[in-house]
mmCIF file of C-alpha atoms in Angstrom:
data_model
loop_
_atom_site.group_PDB
_atom_site.id
_atom_site.type_symbol
_atom_site.label_atom_id
_atom_site.label_comp_id
_atom_site.label_asym_id
_atom_site.label_seq_id
_atom_site.Cartn_x
_atom_site.Cartn_y
_atom_site.Cartn_z
ATOM 1 C CA MET A 1 -3.480 13.453 -2.039
ATOM 2 C CA PRO A 2 -3.333 11.895 1.425
ATOM 3 C CA ILE A 3 0.284 11.228 2.332
ATOM 4 C CA LYS A 4 -0.224 7.560 3.112
ATOM 5 C CA ARG A 5 -1.336 6.771 -0.418
ATOM 6 C CA ILE A 6 2.142 7.174 -1.877
ATOM 7 C CA LEU A 7 3.524 4.223 0.046
ATOM 8 C CA ALA A 8 0.219 2.369 -0.036
ATOM 9 C CA ALA A 9 0.403 2.180 -3.799
ATOM 10 C CA VAL A 10 3.592 0.151 -3.862
ATOM 11 C CA SER A 11 1.887 -2.634 -1.934
ATOM 12 C CA LEU A 12 -1.590 -2.007 -3.304
ATOM 13 C CA VAL A 13 -1.957 -5.259 -5.185
ATOM 14 C CA ALA A 14 -0.627 -7.455 -2.395
ATOM 15 C CA ALA A 15 -2.321 -5.762 0.549
ATOM 16 C CA LEU A 16 -5.742 -5.274 -1.000
ATOM 17 C CA ALA A 17 -5.871 -8.706 -2.605
ATOM 18 C CA LEU A 18 -5.305 -10.191 0.826
ATOM 19 C CA ALA A 19 -8.161 -8.236 2.387
ATOM 20 C CA GLY A 20 -10.720 -10.680 3.694
ATOM 21 C CA CYS A 21 -8.851 -13.804 2.573
ATOM 22 C CA SER A 22 -6.788 -14.547 5.679
ATOM 23 C CA SER A 23 -8.149 -16.431 8.651
ATOM 24 C CA ALA A 24 -6.838 -17.165 12.130
ATOM 25 C CA ASP A 25 -4.961 -20.262 11.037
ATOM 26 C CA GLY A 26 -3.595 -18.644 7.873
ATOM 27 C CA ALA A 27 -5.861 -20.544 5.500
ATOM 28 C CA ALA A 28 -8.002 -18.886 2.851
ATOM 29 C CA ASP A 29 -11.744 -19.330 3.021
ATOM 30 C CA GLU A 30 -12.639 -19.302 -0.658
ATOM 31 C CA THR A 31 -16.368 -18.843 -0.185
ATOM 32 C CA ASP A 32 -16.091 -15.945 2.250
ATOM 33 C CA THR A 33 -13.349 -14.313 0.180
ATOM 34 C CA SER A 34 -15.332 -14.434 -3.009
ATOM 35 C CA ALA A 35 -18.440 -13.053 -1.361
ATOM 36 C CA GLY A 36 -16.504 -10.265 0.336
ATOM 37 C CA ALA A 37 -14.691 -9.288 -2.833
ATOM 38 C CA GLU A 38 -17.804 -9.143 -4.996
ATOM 39 C CA ALA A 39 -20.332 -7.606 -2.616
ATOM 40 C CA GLY A 40 -21.156 -4.084 -3.749
ATOM 41 C CA VAL A 41 -18.103 -3.749 -6.034
ATOM 42 C CA PRO A 42 -18.994 -2.174 -9.409
ATOM 43 C CA GLU A 43 -17.456 -3.497 -12.607
ATOM 44 C CA ALA A 44 -14.233 -1.702 -13.504
ATOM 45 C CA GLU A 45 -14.846 0.782 -16.333
ATOM 46 C CA LEU A 46 -11.660 0.314 -18.340
ATOM 47 C CA ASP A 47 -12.944 0.195 -21.918
ATOM 48 C CA GLY A 48 -11.086 2.518 -24.235
ATOM 49 C CA LEU A 49 -7.944 2.867 -22.152
ATOM 50 C CA PRO A 50 -4.708 2.694 -24.165
ATOM 51 C CA ASP A 51 -2.104 -0.046 -23.841
ATOM 52 C CA VAL A 52 0.228 2.531 -22.273
ATOM 53 C CA VAL A 53 -1.622 4.442 -19.573
ATOM 54 C CA ALA A 54 1.247 6.770 -18.634
ATOM 55 C CA GLU A 55 4.912 7.523 -19.269
ATOM 56 C CA VAL A 56 7.375 8.622 -16.600
ATOM 57 C CA ASN A 57 10.779 9.805 -17.784
ATOM 58 C CA GLY A 58 10.559 7.326 -20.643
ATOM 59 C CA ASP A 59 9.278 4.400 -18.548
ATOM 60 C CA GLU A 60 5.865 3.083 -19.517
ATOM 61 C CA ILE A 61 3.008 2.223 -17.166
ATOM 62 C CA SER A 62 1.172 -0.535 -18.991
ATOM 63 C CA LEU A 63 -2.559 -1.127 -19.024
ATOM 64 C CA ASP A 64 -1.936 -4.439 -17.246
ATOM 65 C CA GLU A 65 -0.071 -2.744 -14.382
ATOM 66 C CA PHE A 66 -2.746 -0.066 -14.165
ATOM 67 C CA THR A 67 -5.600 -2.612 -14.217
ATOM 68 C CA ARG A 68 -4.163 -4.737 -11.407
ATOM 69 C CA ASN A 69 -3.808 -1.714 -9.169
ATOM 70 C CA TYR A 70 -7.079 -0.090 -10.209
ATOM 71 C CA GLU A 71 -9.197 -3.162 -9.473
ATOM 72 C CA GLY A 72 -7.764 -3.404 -5.970
ATOM 73 C CA GLN A 73 -8.363 0.282 -5.328
ATOM 74 C CA LEU A 74 -11.885 0.005 -6.734
ATOM 75 C CA GLN A 75 -12.649 -2.746 -4.241
ATOM 76 C CA GLN A 76 -11.451 -0.568 -1.382
ATOM 77 C CA ALA A 77 -13.382 2.451 -2.668
ATOM 78 C CA ALA A 78 -16.547 0.353 -2.954
ATOM 79 C CA MET A 79 -16.203 -0.728 0.675
ATOM 80 C CA GLN A 80 -15.833 2.897 1.722
ATOM 81 C CA SER A 81 -18.839 3.913 -0.363
ATOM 82 C CA GLN A 82 -21.008 1.484 1.583
ATOM 83 C CA THR A 83 -20.186 3.521 4.673
ATOM 84 C CA THR A 84 -20.554 6.979 3.134
ATOM 85 C CA GLY A 85 -23.474 6.190 0.828
ATOM 86 C CA GLU A 86 -21.717 7.926 -2.091
ATOM 87 C CA ALA A 87 -21.210 6.087 -5.367
ATOM 88 C CA VAL A 88 -17.648 5.502 -6.544
ATOM 89 C CA ASP A 89 -16.497 8.114 -9.080
ATOM 90 C CA GLN A 90 -14.511 5.832 -11.374
ATOM 91 C CA ASN A 91 -13.167 8.661 -13.531
ATOM 92 C CA ALA A 92 -11.685 10.359 -10.478
ATOM 93 C CA LEU A 93 -10.423 7.017 -9.183
ATOM 94 C CA LYS A 94 -8.645 6.287 -12.469
ATOM 95 C CA GLU A 95 -6.862 9.637 -12.284
ATOM 96 C CA GLN A 96 -5.893 8.933 -8.696
ATOM 97 C CA VAL A 97 -4.486 5.474 -9.418
ATOM 98 C CA ALA A 98 -2.591 6.735 -12.476
ATOM 99 C CA ASN A 99 -0.941 9.423 -10.372
ATOM 100 C CA LEU A 100 -0.109 6.931 -7.629
ATOM 101 C CA LEU A 101 1.646 4.739 -10.171
ATOM 102 C CA VAL A 102 3.508 7.761 -11.529
ATOM 103 C CA ASP A 103 4.714 8.504 -8.005
ATOM 104 C CA ASN A 104 5.837 4.896 -7.602
ATOM 105 C CA HIS A 105 7.828 4.990 -10.812
ATOM 106 C CA LEU A 106 9.474 8.262 -9.821
ATOM 107 C CA LEU A 107 10.518 6.747 -6.491
ATOM 108 C CA THR A 108 11.800 3.493 -7.990
ATOM 109 C CA GLN A 109 13.736 5.410 -10.645
ATOM 110 C CA ALA A 110 15.359 7.539 -7.947
ATOM 111 C CA ALA A 111 16.104 4.446 -5.874
ATOM 112 C CA ALA A 112 17.757 2.711 -8.827
ATOM 113 C CA LYS A 113 19.913 5.793 -9.492
ATOM 114 C CA ALA A 114 20.940 5.650 -5.843
ATOM 115 C CA GLY A 115 22.085 2.062 -6.343
ATOM 116 C CA ILE A 116 19.276 0.407 -4.386
ATOM 117 C CA GLU A 117 18.389 -2.915 -6.017
ATOM 118 C CA PRO A 118 16.401 -5.560 -4.097
ATOM 119 C CA THR A 119 17.853 -9.052 -3.792
ATOM 120 C CA ASP A 120 15.849 -12.268 -3.623
ATOM 121 C CA ALA A 121 16.534 -12.310 0.119
ATOM 122 C CA ASN A 122 15.088 -8.798 0.473
ATOM 123 C CA ILE A 123 11.952 -9.846 -1.365
ATOM 124 C CA ASP A 124 11.641 -12.988 0.760
ATOM 125 C CA ASP A 125 11.803 -10.779 3.866
ATOM 126 C CA GLU A 126 9.046 -8.555 2.484
ATOM 127 C CA LEU A 127 6.942 -11.650 1.784
ATOM 128 C CA THR A 128 7.469 -12.918 5.330
ATOM 129 C CA GLY A 129 6.477 -9.511 6.708
ATOM 130 C CA LEU A 130 3.314 -9.537 4.597
ATOM 131 C CA ALA A 131 2.446 -12.958 5.984
ATOM 132 C CA GLU A 132 2.871 -11.725 9.568
ATOM 133 C CA GLN A 133 0.724 -8.650 8.899
ATOM 134 C CA ASN A 134 -2.107 -10.822 7.598
ATOM 135 C CA GLY A 135 -1.990 -13.558 10.237
ATOM 136 C CA MET A 136 -0.442 -16.164 7.974
ATOM 137 C CA GLU A 137 2.280 -18.640 8.830
ATOM 138 C CA SER A 138 4.589 -18.211 5.841
ATOM 139 C CA GLY A 139 5.252 -16.475 2.562
ATOM 140 C CA ASP A 140 3.990 -19.570 0.775
ATOM 141 C CA ASP A 141 0.589 -19.045 2.422
ATOM 142 C CA VAL A 142 0.572 -15.475 1.095
ATOM 143 C CA LEU A 143 1.416 -16.634 -2.423
ATOM 144 C CA ALA A 144 -1.313 -19.287 -2.286
ATOM 145 C CA ALA A 145 -3.908 -16.750 -1.123
ATOM 146 C CA LEU A 146 -2.899 -14.243 -3.776
ATOM 147 C CA LYS A 147 -2.987 -16.936 -6.446
ATOM 148 C CA GLU A 148 -6.665 -17.376 -5.573
ATOM 149 C CA GLN A 149 -7.012 -13.645 -6.294
ATOM 150 C CA GLY A 150 -5.490 -14.115 -9.762
ATOM 151 C CA LEU A 151 -1.944 -12.937 -9.014
ATOM 152 C CA SER A 152 1.074 -14.964 -10.056
ATOM 153 C CA GLU A 153 4.152 -15.372 -7.873
ATOM 154 C CA ASP A 154 6.155 -13.260 -10.330
ATOM 155 C CA GLU A 155 3.642 -10.408 -10.045
ATOM 156 C CA VAL A 156 3.663 -10.548 -6.248
ATOM 157 C CA ARG A 157 7.455 -10.620 -6.062
ATOM 158 C CA GLU A 158 7.661 -7.722 -8.494
ATOM 159 C CA ASP A 159 5.319 -5.657 -6.320
ATOM 160 C CA LEU A 160 7.274 -6.531 -3.176
ATOM 161 C CA ALA A 161 10.555 -5.673 -4.885
ATOM 162 C CA THR A 162 9.131 -2.237 -5.611
ATOM 163 C CA GLN A 163 7.962 -1.902 -2.039
ATOM 164 C CA TYR A 164 11.413 -2.758 -0.693
ATOM 165 C CA GLN A 165 13.146 -0.420 -3.133
ATOM 166 C CA VAL A 166 10.943 2.565 -2.319
ATOM 167 C CA THR A 167 11.058 2.026 1.433
ATOM 168 C CA ALA A 168 14.841 1.617 1.442
ATOM 169 C CA TYR A 169 15.261 4.781 -0.634
ATOM 170 C CA ILE A 170 13.037 6.850 1.635
ATOM 171 C CA GLU A 171 14.831 5.576 4.730
ATOM 172 C CA GLN A 172 18.130 6.515 3.089
ATOM 173 C CA GLU A 173 17.004 9.995 2.109
ATOM 174 C CA ALA A 174 14.935 10.881 5.174
ATOM 175 C CA ASP A 175 15.724 11.191 8.844
ATOM 176 C CA ILE A 176 13.489 8.485 10.282
ATOM 177 C CA ALA A 177 13.858 8.441 14.058
ATOM 178 C CA ASP A 178 12.746 5.833 16.569
ATOM 179 C CA PRO A 179 10.069 7.408 18.806
ATOM 180 C CA SER A 180 10.850 7.759 22.486
ATOM 181 C CA ASP A 181 8.896 5.918 25.159
ATOM 182 C CA ALA A 182 7.420 9.256 26.216
ATOM 183 C CA GLU A 183 6.148 9.925 22.694
ATOM 184 C CA LEU A 184 4.655 6.460 22.451
ATOM 185 C CA LYS A 185 2.963 6.824 25.821
ATOM 186 C CA GLU A 186 1.467 10.126 24.664
ATOM 187 C CA GLN A 187 0.058 8.407 21.561
ATOM 188 C CA TYR A 188 -1.306 5.599 23.696
ATOM 189 C CA ASP A 189 -2.997 7.976 26.162
ATOM 190 C CA ALA A 190 -4.621 9.825 23.245
ATOM 191 C CA LEU A 191 -6.012 6.546 21.887
ATOM 192 C CA VAL A 192 -7.357 5.594 25.308
ATOM 193 C CA GLU A 193 -9.067 8.978 25.566
ATOM 194 C CA GLN A 194 -10.577 8.621 22.089
ATOM 195 C CA GLN A 195 -11.946 5.197 22.908
ATOM 196 C CA SER A 196 -13.406 6.394 26.173
ATOM 197 C CA ALA A 197 -15.142 9.261 24.376
ATOM 198 C CA ALA A 198 -16.608 7.025 21.675
ATOM 199 C CA ALA A 199 -20.217 6.208 22.341
ATOM 200 C CA ASP A 200 -19.959 2.761 20.763
ATOM 201 C CA ALA A 201 -16.558 1.849 22.171
ATOM 202 C CA GLY A 202 -16.264 -1.838 22.809
ATOM 203 C CA GLY A 203 -13.864 -3.387 25.282
ATOM 204 C CA GLU A 204 -10.784 -1.797 26.743
ATOM 205 C CA MET A 205 -7.471 -0.804 25.231
ATOM 206 C CA PRO A 206 -4.729 -3.409 25.698
ATOM 207 C CA PRO A 207 -1.974 -2.467 28.160
ATOM 208 C CA PHE A 208 0.627 -0.014 26.865
ATOM 209 C CA GLU A 209 3.420 -2.587 26.830
ATOM 210 C CA ASP A 210 1.325 -4.891 24.628
ATOM 211 C CA VAL A 211 0.866 -2.280 21.889
ATOM 212 C CA LYS A 212 4.098 -0.329 22.302
ATOM 213 C CA GLU A 213 5.838 -2.027 19.368
ATOM 214 C CA GLN A 214 2.832 -1.505 17.093
ATOM 215 C CA LEU A 215 2.676 2.182 17.999
ATOM 216 C CA ALA A 216 6.381 2.527 17.226
ATOM 217 C CA GLU A 217 5.875 0.983 13.780
ATOM 218 C CA GLN A 218 2.968 3.323 13.094
ATOM 219 C CA SER A 219 5.084 6.297 14.092
ATOM 220 C CA LYS A 220 7.907 5.294 11.762
ATOM 221 C CA MET A 221 5.445 4.681 8.930
ATOM 222 C CA GLN A 222 4.009 8.157 9.415
ATOM 223 C CA GLN A 223 7.489 9.631 9.171
ATOM 224 C CA GLN A 224 8.177 7.611 6.027
ATOM 225 C CA ASN A 225 4.935 8.770 4.442
ATOM 226 C CA GLU A 226 5.634 12.419 5.192
ATOM 227 C CA ALA A 227 9.147 12.066 3.800
ATOM 228 C CA ALA A 228 7.787 10.305 0.701
ATOM 229 C CA GLN A 229 5.408 13.176 0.027
ATOM 230 C CA GLY A 230 8.243 15.694 0.027
ATOM 231 C CA ILE A 231 10.503 13.488 -2.089
ATOM 232 C CA VAL A 232 7.801 12.878 -4.686
ATOM 233 C CA ASP A 233 6.977 16.590 -4.878
ATOM 234 C CA ASP A 234 10.639 17.303 -5.654
ATOM 235 C CA LEU A 235 10.887 14.487 -8.197
ATOM 236 C CA ARG A 236 7.769 15.642 -10.019
ATOM 237 C CA GLU A 237 9.218 19.120 -10.570
ATOM 238 C CA GLY A 238 11.884 17.932 -12.984
ATOM 239 C CA ALA A 239 10.099 14.885 -14.403
ATOM 240 C CA ASP A 240 8.727 14.201 -17.882
ATOM 241 C CA ILE A 241 5.262 12.818 -17.135
ATOM 242 C CA THR A 242 2.426 12.056 -19.553
ATOM 243 C CA ILE A 243 -0.850 10.402 -18.515
ATOM 244 C CA HIS A 244 -3.049 9.020 -21.303
ATOM 245 C CA LEU A 245 -6.492 8.966 -19.671
#
């Protein structure tokens, strides 16, 4: 499993539902969003799945939770399949999403045992960050866009609470270091070289100072993802996990 998918799953519903629905001024273009979401996306094959898709140390992963995450992942997989030309293997995708949700539950259980509980203020901060990432002006814009995707405010806040809890736990358990300027410059030079070597490269890389902060965030996220992989591997060893697929 690619490392990044562990953390991606905690924000899967929010991040993927926003794909294609934000514009420069933060407003949602309903026509473009609908067309983008439906183009080439197969119907989710969920008939026959039980009401409880998995159990993790006694906690249940409901069919509703699984469906919300699966449909978002199916949309992403369909977009990738248009590039690769390979049809989406929905059976494999269902296994993948189920395991991602198991990992999430393991991490949130560990975070709760460590005393990490998100406050309303923490969730509001996560919502503001999501707005910034998607070019929106406020958390209310995010909630409005996600409502168009069929997600209630309670569902969004629940997902963001999980995201905060997992991230805070990983930061507590792992040694996440701020990259040095030298390390960031090395990353930047590598990106410049890659772009120069690309036959279809368009435009020039922005100046280093303009992307320095973004590179630093990417570096910290990579460290978090690597730490998450190790933590989840350890948690799985002693866990009681049953997947009903």
